[in-house]
PDB file of C-alpha atoms in Angstrom:
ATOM      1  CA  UNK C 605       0.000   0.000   0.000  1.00 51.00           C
ATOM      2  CA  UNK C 606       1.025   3.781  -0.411  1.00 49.00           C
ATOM      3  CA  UNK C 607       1.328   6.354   2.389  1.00 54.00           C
ATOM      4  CA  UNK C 608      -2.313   7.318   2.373  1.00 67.00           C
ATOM      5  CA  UNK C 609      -3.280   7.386   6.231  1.00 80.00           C
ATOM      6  CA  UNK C 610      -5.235   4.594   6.794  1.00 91.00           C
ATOM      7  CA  UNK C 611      -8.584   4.667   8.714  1.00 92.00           C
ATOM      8  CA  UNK C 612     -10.810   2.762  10.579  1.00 94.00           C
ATOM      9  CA  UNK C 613     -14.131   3.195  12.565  1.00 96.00           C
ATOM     10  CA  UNK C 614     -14.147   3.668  16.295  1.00 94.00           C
ATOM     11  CA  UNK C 615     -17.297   2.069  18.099  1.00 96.00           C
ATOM     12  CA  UNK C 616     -17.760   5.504  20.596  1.00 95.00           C
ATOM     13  CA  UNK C 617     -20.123   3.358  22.727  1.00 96.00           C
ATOM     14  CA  UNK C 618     -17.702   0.601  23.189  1.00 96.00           C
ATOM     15  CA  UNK C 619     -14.781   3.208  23.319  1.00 93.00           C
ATOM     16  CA  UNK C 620     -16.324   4.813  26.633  1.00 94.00           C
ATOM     17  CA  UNK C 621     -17.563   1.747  28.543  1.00 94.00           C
ATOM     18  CA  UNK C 622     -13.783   0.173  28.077  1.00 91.00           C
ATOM     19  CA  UNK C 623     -12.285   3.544  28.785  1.00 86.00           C
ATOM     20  CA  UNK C 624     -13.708   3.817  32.343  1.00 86.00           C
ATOM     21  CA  UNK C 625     -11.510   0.226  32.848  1.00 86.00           C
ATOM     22  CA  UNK C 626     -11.552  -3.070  31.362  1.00 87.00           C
ATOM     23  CA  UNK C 627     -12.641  -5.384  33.878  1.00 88.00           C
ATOM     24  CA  UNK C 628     -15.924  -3.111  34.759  1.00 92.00           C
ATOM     25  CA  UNK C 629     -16.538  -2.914  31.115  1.00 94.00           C
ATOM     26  CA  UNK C 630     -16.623  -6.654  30.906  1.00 95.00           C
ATOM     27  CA  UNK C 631     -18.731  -6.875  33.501  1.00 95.00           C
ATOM     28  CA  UNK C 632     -21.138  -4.755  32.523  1.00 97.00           C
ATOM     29  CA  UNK C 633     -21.334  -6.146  28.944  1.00 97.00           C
ATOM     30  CA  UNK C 634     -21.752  -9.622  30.123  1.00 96.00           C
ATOM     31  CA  UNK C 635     -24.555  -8.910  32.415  1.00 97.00           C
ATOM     32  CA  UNK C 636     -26.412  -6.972  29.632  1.00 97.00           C
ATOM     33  CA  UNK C 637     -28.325  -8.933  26.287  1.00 97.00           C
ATOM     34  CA  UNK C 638     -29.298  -5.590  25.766  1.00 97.00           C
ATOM     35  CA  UNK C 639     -25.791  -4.142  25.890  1.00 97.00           C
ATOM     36  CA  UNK C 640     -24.662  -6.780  23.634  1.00 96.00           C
ATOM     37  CA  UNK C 641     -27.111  -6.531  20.961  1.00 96.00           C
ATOM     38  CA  UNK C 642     -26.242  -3.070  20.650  1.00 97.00           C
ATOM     39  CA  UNK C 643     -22.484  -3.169  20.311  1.00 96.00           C
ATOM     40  CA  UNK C 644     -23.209  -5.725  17.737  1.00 95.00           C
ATOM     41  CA  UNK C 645     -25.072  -3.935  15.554  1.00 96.00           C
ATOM     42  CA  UNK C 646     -22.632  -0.694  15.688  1.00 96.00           C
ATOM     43  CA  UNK C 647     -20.014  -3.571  14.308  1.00 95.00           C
ATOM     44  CA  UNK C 648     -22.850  -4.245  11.304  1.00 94.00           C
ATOM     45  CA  UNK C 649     -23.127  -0.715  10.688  1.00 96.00           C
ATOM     46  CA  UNK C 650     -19.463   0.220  11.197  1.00 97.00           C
ATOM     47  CA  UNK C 651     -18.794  -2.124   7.764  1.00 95.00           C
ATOM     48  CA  UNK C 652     -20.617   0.198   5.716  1.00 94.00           C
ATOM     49  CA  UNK C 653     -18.801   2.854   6.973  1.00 95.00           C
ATOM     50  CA  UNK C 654     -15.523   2.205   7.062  1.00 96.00           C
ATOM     51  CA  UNK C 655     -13.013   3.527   3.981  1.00 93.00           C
ATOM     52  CA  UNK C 656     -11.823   0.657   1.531  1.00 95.00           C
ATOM     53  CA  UNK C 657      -9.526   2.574  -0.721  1.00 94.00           C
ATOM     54  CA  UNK C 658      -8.173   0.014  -3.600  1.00 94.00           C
ATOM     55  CA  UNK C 659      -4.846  -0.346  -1.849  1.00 93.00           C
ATOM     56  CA  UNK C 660      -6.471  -1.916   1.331  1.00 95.00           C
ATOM     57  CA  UNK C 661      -9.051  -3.775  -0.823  1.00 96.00           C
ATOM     58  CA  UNK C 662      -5.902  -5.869  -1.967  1.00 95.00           C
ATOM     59  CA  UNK C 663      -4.242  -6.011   1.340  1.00 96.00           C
ATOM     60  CA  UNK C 664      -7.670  -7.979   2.313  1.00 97.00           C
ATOM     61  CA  UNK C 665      -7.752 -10.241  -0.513  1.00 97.00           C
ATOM     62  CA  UNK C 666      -3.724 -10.763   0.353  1.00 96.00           C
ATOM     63  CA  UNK C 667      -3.974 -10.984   3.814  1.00 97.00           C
ATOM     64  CA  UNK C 668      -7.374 -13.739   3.627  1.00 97.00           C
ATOM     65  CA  UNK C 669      -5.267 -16.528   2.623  1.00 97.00           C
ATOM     66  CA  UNK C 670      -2.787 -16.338   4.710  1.00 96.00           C
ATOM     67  CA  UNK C 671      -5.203 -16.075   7.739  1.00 97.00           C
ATOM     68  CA  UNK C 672      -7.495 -18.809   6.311  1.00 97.00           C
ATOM     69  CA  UNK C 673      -4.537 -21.193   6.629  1.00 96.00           C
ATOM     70  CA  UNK C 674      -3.084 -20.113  10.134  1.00 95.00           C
ATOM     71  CA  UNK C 675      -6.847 -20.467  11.399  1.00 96.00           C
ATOM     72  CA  UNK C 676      -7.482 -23.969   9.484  1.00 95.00           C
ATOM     73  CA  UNK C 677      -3.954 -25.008  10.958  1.00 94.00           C
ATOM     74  CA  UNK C 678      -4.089 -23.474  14.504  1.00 93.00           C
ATOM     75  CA  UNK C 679      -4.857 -25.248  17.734  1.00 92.00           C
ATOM     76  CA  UNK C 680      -7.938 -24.314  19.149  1.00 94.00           C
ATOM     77  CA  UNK C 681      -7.536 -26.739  22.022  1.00 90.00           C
ATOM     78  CA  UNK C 682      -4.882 -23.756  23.366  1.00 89.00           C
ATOM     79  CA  UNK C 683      -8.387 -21.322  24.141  1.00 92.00           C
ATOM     80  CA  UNK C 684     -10.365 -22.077  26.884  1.00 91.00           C
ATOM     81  CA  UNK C 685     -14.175 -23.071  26.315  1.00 91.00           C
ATOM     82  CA  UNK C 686     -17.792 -21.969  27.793  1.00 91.00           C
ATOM     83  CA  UNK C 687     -20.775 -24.244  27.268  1.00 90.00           C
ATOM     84  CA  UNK C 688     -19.414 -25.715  23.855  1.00 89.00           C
ATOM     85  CA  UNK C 689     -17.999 -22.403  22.385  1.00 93.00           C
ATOM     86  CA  UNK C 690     -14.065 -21.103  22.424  1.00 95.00           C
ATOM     87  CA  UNK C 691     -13.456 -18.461  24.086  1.00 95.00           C
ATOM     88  CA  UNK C 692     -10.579 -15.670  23.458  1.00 94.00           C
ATOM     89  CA  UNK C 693      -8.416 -16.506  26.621  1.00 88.00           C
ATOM     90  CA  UNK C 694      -5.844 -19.155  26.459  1.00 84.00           C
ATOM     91  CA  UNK C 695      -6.210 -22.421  28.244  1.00 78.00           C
ATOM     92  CA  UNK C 696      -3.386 -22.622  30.176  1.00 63.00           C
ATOM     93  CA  UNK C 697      -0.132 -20.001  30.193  1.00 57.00           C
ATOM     94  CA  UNK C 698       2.013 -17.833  31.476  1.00 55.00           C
ATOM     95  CA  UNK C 699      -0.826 -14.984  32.815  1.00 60.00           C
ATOM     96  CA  UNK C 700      -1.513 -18.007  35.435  1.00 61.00           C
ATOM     97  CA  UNK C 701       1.784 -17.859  37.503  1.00 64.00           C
ATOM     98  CA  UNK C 702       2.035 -16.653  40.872  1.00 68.00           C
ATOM     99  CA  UNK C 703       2.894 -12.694  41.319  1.00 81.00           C
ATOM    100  CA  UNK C 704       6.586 -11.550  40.188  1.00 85.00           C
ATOM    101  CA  UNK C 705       8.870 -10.563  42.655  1.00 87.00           C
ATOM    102  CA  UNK C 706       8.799  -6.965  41.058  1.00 91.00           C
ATOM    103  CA  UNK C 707       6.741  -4.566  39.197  1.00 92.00           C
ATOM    104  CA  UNK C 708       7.846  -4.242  34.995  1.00 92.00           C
ATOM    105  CA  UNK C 709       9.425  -0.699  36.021  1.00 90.00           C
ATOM    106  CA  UNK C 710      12.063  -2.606  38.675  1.00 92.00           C
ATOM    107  CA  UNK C 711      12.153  -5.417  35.739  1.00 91.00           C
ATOM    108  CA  UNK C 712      12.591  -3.048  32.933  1.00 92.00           C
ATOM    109  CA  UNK C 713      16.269  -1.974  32.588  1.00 90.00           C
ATOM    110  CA  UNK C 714      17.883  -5.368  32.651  1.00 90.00           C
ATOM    111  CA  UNK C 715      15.873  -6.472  29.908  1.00 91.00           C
ATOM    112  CA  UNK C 716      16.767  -2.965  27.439  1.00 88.00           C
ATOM    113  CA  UNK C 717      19.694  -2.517  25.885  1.00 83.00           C
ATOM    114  CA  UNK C 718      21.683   0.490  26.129  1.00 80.00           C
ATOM    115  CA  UNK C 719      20.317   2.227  23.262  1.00 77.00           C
ATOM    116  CA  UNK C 720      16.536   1.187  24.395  1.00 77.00           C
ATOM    117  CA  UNK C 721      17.324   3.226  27.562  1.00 76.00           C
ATOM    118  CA  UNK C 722      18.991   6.340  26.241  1.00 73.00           C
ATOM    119  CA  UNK C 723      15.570   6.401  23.603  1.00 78.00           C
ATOM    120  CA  UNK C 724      13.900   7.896  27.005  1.00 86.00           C
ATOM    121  CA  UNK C 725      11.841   4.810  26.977  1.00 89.00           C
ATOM    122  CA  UNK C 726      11.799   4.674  30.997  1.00 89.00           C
ATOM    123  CA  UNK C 727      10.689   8.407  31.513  1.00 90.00           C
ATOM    124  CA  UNK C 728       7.908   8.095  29.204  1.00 91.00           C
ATOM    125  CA  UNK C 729       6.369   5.461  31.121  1.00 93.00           C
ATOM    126  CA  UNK C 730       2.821   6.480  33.354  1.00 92.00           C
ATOM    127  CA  UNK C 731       1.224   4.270  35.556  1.00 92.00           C
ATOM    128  CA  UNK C 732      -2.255   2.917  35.677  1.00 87.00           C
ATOM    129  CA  UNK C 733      -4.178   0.892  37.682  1.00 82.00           C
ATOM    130  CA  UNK C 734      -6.389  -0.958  34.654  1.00 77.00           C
ATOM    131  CA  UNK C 735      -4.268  -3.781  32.299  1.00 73.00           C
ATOM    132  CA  UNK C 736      -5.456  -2.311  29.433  1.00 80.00           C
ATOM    133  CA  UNK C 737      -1.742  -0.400  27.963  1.00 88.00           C
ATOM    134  CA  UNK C 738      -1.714   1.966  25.445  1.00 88.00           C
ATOM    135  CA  UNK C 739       1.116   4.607  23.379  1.00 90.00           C
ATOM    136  CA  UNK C 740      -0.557   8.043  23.339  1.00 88.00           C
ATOM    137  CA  UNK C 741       1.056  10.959  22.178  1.00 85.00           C
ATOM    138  CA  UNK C 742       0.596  14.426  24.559  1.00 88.00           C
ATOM    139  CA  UNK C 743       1.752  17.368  24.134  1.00 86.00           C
ATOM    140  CA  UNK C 744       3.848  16.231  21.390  1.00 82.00           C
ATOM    141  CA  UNK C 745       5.414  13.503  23.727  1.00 86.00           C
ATOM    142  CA  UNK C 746       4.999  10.046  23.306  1.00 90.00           C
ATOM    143  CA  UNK C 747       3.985   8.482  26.562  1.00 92.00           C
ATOM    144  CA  UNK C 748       3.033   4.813  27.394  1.00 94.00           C
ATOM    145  CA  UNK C 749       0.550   4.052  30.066  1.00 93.00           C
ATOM    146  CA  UNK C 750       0.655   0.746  31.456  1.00 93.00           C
ATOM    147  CA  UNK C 751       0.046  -1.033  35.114  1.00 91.00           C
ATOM    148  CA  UNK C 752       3.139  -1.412  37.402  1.00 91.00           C
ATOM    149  CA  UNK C 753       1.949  -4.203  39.016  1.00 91.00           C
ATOM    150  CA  UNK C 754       4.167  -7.559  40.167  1.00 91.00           C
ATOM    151  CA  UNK C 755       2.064  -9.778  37.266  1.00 86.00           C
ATOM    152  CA  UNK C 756       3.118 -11.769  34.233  1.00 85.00           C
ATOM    153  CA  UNK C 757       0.129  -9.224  32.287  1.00 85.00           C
ATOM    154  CA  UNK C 758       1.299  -6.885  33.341  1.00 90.00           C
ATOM    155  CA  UNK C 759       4.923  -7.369  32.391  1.00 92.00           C
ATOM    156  CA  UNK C 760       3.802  -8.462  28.878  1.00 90.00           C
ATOM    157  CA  UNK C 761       1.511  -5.323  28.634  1.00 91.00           C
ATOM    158  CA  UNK C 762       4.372  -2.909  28.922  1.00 94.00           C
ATOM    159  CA  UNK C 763       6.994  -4.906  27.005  1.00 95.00           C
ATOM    160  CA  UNK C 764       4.327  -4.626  24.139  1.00 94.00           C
ATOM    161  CA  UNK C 765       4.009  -0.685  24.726  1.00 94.00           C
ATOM    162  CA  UNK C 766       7.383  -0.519  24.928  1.00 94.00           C
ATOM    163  CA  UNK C 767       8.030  -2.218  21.634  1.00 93.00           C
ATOM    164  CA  UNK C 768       5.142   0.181  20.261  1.00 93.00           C
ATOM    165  CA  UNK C 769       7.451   2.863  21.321  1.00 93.00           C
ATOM    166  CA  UNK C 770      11.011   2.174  19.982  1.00 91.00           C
ATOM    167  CA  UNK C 771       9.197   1.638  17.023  1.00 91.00           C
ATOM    168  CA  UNK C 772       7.328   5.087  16.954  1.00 88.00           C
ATOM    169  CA  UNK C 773      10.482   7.204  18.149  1.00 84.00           C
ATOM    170  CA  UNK C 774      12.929   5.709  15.311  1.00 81.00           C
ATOM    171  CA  UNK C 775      10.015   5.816  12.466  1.00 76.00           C
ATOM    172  CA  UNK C 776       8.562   8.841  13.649  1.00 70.00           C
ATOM    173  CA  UNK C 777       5.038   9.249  14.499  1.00 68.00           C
ATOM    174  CA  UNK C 778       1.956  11.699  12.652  1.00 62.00           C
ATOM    175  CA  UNK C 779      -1.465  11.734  12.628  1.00 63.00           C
ATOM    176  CA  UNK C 780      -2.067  10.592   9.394  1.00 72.00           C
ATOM    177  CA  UNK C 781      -0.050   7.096   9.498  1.00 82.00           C
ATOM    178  CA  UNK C 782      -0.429   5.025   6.707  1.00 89.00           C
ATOM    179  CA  UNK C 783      -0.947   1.074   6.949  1.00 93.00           C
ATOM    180  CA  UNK C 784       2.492   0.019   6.624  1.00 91.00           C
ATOM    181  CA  UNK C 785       3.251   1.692   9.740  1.00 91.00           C
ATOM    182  CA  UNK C 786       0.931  -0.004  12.074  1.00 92.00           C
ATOM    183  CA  UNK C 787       1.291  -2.944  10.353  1.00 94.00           C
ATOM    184  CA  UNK C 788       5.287  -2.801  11.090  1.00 92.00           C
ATOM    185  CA  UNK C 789       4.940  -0.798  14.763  1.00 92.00           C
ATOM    186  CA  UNK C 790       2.451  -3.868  15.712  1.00 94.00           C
ATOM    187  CA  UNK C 791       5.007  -6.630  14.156  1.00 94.00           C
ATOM    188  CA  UNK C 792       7.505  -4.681  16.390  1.00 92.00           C
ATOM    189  CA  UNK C 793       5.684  -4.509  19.853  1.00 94.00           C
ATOM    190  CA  UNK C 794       4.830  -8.679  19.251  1.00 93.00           C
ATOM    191  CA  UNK C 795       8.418  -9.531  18.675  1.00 92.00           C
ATOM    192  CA  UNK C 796       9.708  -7.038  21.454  1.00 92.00           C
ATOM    193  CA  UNK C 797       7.125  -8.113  23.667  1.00 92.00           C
ATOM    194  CA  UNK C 798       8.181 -11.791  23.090  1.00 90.00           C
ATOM    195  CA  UNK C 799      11.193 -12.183  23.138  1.00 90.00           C
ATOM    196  CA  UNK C 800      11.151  -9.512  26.472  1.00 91.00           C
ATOM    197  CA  UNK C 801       9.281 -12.159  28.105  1.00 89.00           C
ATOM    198  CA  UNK C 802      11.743 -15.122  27.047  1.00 88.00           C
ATOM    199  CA  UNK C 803      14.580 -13.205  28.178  1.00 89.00           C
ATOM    200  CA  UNK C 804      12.934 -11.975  31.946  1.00 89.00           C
ATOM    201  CA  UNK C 805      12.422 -16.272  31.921  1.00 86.00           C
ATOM    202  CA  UNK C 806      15.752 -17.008  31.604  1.00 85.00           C
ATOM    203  CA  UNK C 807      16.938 -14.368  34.427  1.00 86.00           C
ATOM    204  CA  UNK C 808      14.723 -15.838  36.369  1.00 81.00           C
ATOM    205  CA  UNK C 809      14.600 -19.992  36.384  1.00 73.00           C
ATOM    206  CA  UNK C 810      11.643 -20.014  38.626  1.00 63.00           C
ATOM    207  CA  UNK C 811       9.304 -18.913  35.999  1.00 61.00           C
ATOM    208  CA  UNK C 812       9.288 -21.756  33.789  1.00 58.00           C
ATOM    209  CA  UNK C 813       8.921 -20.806  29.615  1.00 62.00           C
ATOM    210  CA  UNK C 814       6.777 -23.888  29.167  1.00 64.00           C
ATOM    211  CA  UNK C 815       3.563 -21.821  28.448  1.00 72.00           C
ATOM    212  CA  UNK C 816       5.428 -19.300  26.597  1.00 77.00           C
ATOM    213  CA  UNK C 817       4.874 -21.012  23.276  1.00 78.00           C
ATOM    214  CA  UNK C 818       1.207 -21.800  23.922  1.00 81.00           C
ATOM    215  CA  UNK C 819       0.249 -18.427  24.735  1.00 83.00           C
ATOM    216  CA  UNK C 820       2.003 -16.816  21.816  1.00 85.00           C
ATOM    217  CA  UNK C 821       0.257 -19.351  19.173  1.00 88.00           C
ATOM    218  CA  UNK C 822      -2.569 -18.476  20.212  1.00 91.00           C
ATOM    219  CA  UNK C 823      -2.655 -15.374  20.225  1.00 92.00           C
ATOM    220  CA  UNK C 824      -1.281 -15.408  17.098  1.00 94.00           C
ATOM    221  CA  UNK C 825      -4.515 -17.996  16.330  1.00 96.00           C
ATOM    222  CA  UNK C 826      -7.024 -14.942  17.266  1.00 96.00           C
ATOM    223  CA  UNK C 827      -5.413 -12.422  15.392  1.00 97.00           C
ATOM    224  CA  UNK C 828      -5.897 -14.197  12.694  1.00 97.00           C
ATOM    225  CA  UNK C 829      -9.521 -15.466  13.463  1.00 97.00           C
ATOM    226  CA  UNK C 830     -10.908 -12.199  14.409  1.00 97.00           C
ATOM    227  CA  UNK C 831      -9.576 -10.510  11.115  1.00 98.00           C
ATOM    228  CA  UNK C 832     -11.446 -13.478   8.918  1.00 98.00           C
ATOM    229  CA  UNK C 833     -14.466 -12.064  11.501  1.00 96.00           C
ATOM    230  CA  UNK C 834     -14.020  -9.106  10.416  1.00 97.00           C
ATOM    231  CA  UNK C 835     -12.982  -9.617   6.563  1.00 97.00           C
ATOM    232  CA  UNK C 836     -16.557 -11.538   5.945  1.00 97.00           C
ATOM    233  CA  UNK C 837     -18.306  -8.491   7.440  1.00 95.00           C
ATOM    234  CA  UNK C 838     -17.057  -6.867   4.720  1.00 96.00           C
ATOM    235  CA  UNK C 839     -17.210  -9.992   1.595  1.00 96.00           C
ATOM    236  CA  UNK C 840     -13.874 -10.935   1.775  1.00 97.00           C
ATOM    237  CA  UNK C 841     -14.276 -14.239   3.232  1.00 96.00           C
ATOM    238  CA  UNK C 842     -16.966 -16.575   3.705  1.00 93.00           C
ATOM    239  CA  UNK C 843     -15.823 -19.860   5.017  1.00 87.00           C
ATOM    240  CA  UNK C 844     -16.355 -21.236   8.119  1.00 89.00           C
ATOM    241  CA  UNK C 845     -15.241 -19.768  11.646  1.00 94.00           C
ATOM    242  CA  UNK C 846     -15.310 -22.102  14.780  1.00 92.00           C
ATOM    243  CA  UNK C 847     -18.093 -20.044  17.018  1.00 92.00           C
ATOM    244  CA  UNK C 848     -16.034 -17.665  19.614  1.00 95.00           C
ATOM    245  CA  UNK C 849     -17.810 -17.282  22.813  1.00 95.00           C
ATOM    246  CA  UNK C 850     -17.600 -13.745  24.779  1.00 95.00           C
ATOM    247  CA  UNK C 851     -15.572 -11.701  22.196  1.00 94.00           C
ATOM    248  CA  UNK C 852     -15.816  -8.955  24.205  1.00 94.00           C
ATOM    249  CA  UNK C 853     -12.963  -9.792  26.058  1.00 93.00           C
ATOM    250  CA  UNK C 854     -10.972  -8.232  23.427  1.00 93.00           C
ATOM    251  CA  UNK C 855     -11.572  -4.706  23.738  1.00 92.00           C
ATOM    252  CA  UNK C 856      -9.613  -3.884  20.399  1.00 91.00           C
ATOM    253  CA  UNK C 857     -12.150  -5.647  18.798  1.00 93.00           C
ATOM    254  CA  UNK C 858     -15.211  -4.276  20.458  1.00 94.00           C
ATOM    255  CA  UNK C 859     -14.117  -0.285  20.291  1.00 94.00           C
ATOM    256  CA  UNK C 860     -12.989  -0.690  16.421  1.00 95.00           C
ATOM    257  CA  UNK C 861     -13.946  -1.630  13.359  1.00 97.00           C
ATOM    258  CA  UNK C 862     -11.436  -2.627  10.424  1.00 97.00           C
ATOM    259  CA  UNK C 863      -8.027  -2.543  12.456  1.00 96.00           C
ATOM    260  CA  UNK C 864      -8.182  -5.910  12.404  1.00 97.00           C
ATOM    261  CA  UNK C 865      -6.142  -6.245   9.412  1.00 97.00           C
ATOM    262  CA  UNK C 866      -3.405  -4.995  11.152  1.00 97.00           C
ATOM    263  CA  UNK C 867      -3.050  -7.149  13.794  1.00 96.00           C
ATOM    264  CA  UNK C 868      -3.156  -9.970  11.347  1.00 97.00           C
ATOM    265  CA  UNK C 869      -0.612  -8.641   8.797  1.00 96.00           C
ATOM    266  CA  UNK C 870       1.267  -7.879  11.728  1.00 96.00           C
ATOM    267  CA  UNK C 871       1.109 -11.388  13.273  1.00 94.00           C
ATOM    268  CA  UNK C 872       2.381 -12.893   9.772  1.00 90.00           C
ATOM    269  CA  UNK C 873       5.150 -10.324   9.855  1.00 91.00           C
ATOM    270  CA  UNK C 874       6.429 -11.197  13.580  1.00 87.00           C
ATOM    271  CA  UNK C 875       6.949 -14.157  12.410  1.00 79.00           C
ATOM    272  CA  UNK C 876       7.988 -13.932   8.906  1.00 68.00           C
ATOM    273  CA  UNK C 877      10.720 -10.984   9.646  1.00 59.00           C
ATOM    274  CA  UNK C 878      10.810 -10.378  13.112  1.00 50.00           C
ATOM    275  CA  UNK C 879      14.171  -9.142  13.294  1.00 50.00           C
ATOM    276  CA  UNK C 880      13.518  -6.426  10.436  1.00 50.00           C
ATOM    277  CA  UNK C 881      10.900  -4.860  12.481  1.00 46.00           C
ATOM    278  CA  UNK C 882      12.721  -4.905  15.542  1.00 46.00           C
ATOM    279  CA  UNK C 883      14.111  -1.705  16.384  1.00 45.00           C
ATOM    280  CA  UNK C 884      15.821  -2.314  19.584  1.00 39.00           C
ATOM    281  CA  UNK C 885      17.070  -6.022  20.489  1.00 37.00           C
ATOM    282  CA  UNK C 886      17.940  -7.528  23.944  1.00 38.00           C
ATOM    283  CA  UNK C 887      15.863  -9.332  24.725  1.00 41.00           C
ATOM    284  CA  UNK C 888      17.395 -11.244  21.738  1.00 38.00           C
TER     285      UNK C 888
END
């Protein structure tokens, strides 16, 4: 694709109820049929509305494939299940170990290199209480928020931020970014974000890496699966999708519609050529 900024269509409704937290927007979403019903039809009515410039109508029809076949070939045994249905949590990982023994901003600078460290990366970190971590630029700055909490979530929340960042600072960030720079600054927070993890595992033995693999394949798995969701809203796939219980538990893919592409492009890229979208590496 060119440099045209791509664009998606944010879900306000969604939006708010996930920005006053994450856990009390679950909540309230699964105690409410009505609640449901109406975030799912702003997701039918967000596919009429979103932009498909011919440049992202052939990223879809590229990326389809691709996700088709990681989706037919994933292990959907990984996600746990609720009265017959998957749902979008994994089985059994890493989020299930005890609490860490410190918080990801004790954690932090013996898994950066050098260079990570002088980017500013550790100043432009802000604490929050919810899990859900986000890069936001203000006042020109950019500035990740993420919990500081003693948890493996935690930790892989603001390795992923972080990766968002090193990204952003060496490509430089705009408003108007076009598609192959969230596709790459996604690829980027993945691959930092995993192999972050890998490396905290092997300074500390304790924490065995024997979920690692799991959790990463299947997140990789819904990626992919919630893009196909998304691509048949729009006629660019019709085959068949295993039924995914609760899939509000993603909040990216309740408070957006058509980003999805991105996180599977970016899943295929992670893997395909992590180190080219790696900006900063140890954790190696």
């Amino acid at each position: 694709m060119n440099d045209q900024a791509f664009r998606f269509v944010a879900l306000d409704e969604a939006a708010q109820l996930y920005g006053r937290g994450y856990r009390a927007a679950v909540r309230e979403i699964a105690t409410s049929a009505d609640l449901r019903q109406r975030l799912e039809m702003s997701r039918r009515q967000a596919a009429s509305r979103l932009p498909l410039p011919p440049d992202l109508r052939r990223a879809y029809e590229a990326q389809v494939p691709h996700s088709e076949s990681a989706v037919r070939q994933g292990d959907f045994t990984l996600l746990q299940r609720h009265e017959g249905r998957f749902v979008p949590l994994v089985r059994q990982d890493l989020l299930g170990v005890p609490r860490l023994p410190a918080a990801p901003s004790v954690v932090l600078p013996s898994l950066l290199d050098p260079t990570a460290c002088a980017s500013g990366v550790l100043d432009a970190i802000r604490e929050i209480p919810d899990p859900n971590a986000h890069l936001d630029l203000v006042d020109g700055s950019l500035v990740i928020f993420a919990p500081d909490m003693p948890t493996m979530p935690a930790l892989m929340a603001t390795l992923h931020e972080v990766g968002h960042y090193l990204y952003e600072v060496q490509s430089g960030r705009s408003v108007n970014l076009g598609f192959a720079h969230y596709v790459e600054s996604e690829a980027a927070a993945m691959t930092f974000c995993r192999r972050g993890i890998r490396r905290y595992l092997e300074l500390h033995p304790p924490y065995a890496a024997d979920g690692l693999e799991a959790y990463q394949s299947a997140e990789m798995l819904l990626n992919h699966y919630f893009f196909l969701e998304e691509a048949g809203r729009l006629g660019f796939h019709s085959g068949h999708l295993p039924p995914m219980a609760m899939p509000y538990l993603r909040d990216n893919w309740m408070k957006q519609f058509g980003y999805q592409i991105v996180y599977a492009a970016a899943s295929q890229l992670a893997v395909d050529h992590a180190t080219d979208v790696l900006t900063a590496r140890r954790p190696s």
